[in-house]
Tab-separated table of C-alpha atoms and ligand atoms in Angstrom:
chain	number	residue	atom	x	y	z
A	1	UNK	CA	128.149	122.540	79.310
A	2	UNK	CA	130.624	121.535	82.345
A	3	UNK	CA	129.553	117.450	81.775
A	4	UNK	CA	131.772	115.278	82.057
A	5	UNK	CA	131.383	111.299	80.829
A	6	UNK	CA	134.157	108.754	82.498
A	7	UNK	CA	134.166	105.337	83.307
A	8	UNK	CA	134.300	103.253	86.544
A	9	UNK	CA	138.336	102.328	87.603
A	10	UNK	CA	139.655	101.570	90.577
A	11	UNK	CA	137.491	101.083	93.889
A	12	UNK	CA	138.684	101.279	97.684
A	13	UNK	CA	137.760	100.708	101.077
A	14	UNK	CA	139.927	102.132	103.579
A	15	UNK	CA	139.882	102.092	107.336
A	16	UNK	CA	141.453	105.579	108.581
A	17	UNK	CA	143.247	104.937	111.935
A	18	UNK	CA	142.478	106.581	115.042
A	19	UNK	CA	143.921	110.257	115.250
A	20	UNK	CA	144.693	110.989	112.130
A	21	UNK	CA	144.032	113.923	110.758
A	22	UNK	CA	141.114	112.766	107.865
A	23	UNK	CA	141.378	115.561	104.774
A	24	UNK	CA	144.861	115.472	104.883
A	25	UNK	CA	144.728	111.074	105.135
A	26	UNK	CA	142.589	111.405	102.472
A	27	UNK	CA	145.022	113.609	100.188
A	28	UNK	CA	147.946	111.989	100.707
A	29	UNK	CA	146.201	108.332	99.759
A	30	UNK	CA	144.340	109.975	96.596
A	31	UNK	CA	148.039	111.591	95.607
A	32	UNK	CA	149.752	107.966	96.596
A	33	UNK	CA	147.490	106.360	94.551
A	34	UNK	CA	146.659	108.621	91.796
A	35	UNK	CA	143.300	108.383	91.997
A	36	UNK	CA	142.409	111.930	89.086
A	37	UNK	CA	138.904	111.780	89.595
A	38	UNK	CA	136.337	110.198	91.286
A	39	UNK	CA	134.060	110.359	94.108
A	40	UNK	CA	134.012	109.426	97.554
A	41	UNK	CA	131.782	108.830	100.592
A	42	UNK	CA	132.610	108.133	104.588
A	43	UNK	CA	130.706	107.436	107.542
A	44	UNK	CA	132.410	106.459	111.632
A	45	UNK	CA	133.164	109.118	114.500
A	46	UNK	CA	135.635	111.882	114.797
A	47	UNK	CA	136.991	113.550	117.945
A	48	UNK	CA	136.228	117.073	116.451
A	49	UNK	CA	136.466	118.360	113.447
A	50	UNK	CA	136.215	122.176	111.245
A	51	UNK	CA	133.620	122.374	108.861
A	52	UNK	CA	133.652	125.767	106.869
A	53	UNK	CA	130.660	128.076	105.653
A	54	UNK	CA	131.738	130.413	102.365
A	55	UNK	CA	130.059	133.808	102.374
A	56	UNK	CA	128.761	134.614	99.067
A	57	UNK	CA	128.764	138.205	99.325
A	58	UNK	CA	132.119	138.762	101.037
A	59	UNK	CA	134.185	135.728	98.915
A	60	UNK	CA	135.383	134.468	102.599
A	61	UNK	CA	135.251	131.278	104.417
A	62	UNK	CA	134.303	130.861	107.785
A	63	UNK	CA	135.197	128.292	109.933
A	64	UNK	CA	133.547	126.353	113.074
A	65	UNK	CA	135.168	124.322	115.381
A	66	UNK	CA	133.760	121.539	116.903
A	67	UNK	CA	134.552	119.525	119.932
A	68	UNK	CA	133.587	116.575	122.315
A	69	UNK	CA	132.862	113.307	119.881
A	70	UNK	CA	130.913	113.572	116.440
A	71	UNK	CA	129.359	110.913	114.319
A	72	UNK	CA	129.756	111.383	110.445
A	73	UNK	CA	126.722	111.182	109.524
A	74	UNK	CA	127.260	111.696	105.989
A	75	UNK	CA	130.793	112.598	104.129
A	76	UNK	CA	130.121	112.975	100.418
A	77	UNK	CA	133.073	114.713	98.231
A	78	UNK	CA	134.836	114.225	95.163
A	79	UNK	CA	137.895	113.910	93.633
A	80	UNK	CA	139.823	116.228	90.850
A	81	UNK	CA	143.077	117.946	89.877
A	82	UNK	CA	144.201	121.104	91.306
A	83	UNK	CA	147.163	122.170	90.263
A	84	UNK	CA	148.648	119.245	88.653
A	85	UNK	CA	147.367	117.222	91.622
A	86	UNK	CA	144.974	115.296	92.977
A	87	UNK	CA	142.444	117.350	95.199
A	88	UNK	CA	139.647	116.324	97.387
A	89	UNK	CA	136.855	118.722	98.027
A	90	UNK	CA	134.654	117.274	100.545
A	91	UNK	CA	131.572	118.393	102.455
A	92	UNK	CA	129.919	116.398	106.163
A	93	UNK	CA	127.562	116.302	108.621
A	94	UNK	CA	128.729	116.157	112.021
A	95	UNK	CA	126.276	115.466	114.409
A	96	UNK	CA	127.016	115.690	118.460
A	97	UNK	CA	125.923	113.552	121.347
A	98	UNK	CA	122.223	115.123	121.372
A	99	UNK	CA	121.799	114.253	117.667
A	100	UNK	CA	122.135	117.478	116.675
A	101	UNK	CA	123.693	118.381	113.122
A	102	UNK	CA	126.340	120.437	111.930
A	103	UNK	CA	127.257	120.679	108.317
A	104	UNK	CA	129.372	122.556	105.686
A	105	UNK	CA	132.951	122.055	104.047
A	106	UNK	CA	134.921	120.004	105.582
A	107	UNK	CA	138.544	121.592	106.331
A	108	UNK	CA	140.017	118.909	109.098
A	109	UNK	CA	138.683	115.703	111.463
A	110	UNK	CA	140.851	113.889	113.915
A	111	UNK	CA	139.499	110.778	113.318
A	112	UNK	CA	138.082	108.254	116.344
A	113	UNK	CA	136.817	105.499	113.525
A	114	UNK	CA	136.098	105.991	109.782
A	115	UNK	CA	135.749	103.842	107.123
A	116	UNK	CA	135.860	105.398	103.388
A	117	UNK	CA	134.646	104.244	99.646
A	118	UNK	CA	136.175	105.817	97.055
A	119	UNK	CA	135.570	105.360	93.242
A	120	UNK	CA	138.234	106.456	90.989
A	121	UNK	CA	136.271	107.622	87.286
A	122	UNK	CA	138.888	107.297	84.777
A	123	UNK	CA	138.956	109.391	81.847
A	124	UNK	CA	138.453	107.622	78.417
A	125	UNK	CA	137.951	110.265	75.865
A	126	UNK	CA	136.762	112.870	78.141
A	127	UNK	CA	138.828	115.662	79.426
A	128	UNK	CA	140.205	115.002	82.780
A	129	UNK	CA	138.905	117.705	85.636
A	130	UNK	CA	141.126	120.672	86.636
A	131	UNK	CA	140.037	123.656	88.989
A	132	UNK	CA	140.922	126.630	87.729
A	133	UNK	CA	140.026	130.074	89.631
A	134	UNK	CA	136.910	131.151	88.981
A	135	UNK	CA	136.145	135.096	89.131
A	136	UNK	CA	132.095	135.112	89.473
A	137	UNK	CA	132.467	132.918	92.621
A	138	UNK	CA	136.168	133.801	94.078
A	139	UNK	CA	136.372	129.826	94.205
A	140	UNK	CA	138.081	127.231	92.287
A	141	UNK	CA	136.103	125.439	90.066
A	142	UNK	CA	135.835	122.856	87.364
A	143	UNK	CA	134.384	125.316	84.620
A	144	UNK	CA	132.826	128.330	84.169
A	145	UNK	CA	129.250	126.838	84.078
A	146	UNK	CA	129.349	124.018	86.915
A	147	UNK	CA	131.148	125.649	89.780
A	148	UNK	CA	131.885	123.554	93.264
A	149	UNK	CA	133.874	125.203	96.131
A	150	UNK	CA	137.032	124.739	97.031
A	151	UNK	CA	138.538	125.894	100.129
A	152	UNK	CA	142.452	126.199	98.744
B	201	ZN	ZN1	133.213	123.042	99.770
């Protein structure tokens, strides 16, 4: 069925510091820490930011670029293992200074101010989340059934 049962672990707050880059933050701490699974959220400001779009007939990402201040209006994502490793796969809303809202898969921030809550799941008796490739989507995914993109 791709559903997976875990229990609560660990549970952070983190304060990202000004200009760094936020996926890759966010990957190193999850890899530092060995957080396997789990799910995390963020809200603050970046300076700009890529948010991809994946084309489901062609199999390709697509990138924007955006510039000039955003707030994070919502970063939701979660946490498994890709290759051995932790991975995050994360998706935001960006909105500029009009309000306006951009959204999609988020490849890089520079961050101006965000604060992050992550909750590590821990396994118990359930299998631990890997992303294998998956053929029917070109993405890598959790199982054949319950597929979630993944940039790389
Ligand atoms: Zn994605």
């Amino acid at each position: 069925m791709g559903v997976y049962e875990f229990k609560a672990g660990r549970r952070f707050l983190v304060r990202v510091p000004k200009g760094a880059e936020l996926v890759g933050y966010i990957t190193e701490l999850i890899q530092k820490e060995n957080i396997r699974q789990g799910e995390i959220t963020a809200i603050g400001a970046v300076a700009d930011a890529a948010i991809g779009f994946y084309d489901q007939e062609t199999h390709e990402y697509h990138e924007v670029e955006l510039t000039g201040g955003l707030e994070i209006v919502s970063l939701t994502g979660n946490i498994s293992l890709k290759d051995g490793k932790p991975h995050l796969h994360a998706h935001a809303g960006l909105a500029d200074h009009s309000g306006a809202m951009f959204g999609g898969h988020l490849s890089r921030a520079t961050v101006f101010l965000t604060e992050i809550v992550i909750h590590e799941f821990l396994g118990g008796e359930a299998k631990e989340l890997e992303r294998v490739p998956d053929e029917t989507t070109g993405l890598s995914c959790w199982a054949a059934t319950q597929c979630v993109a993944s940039q790389d």
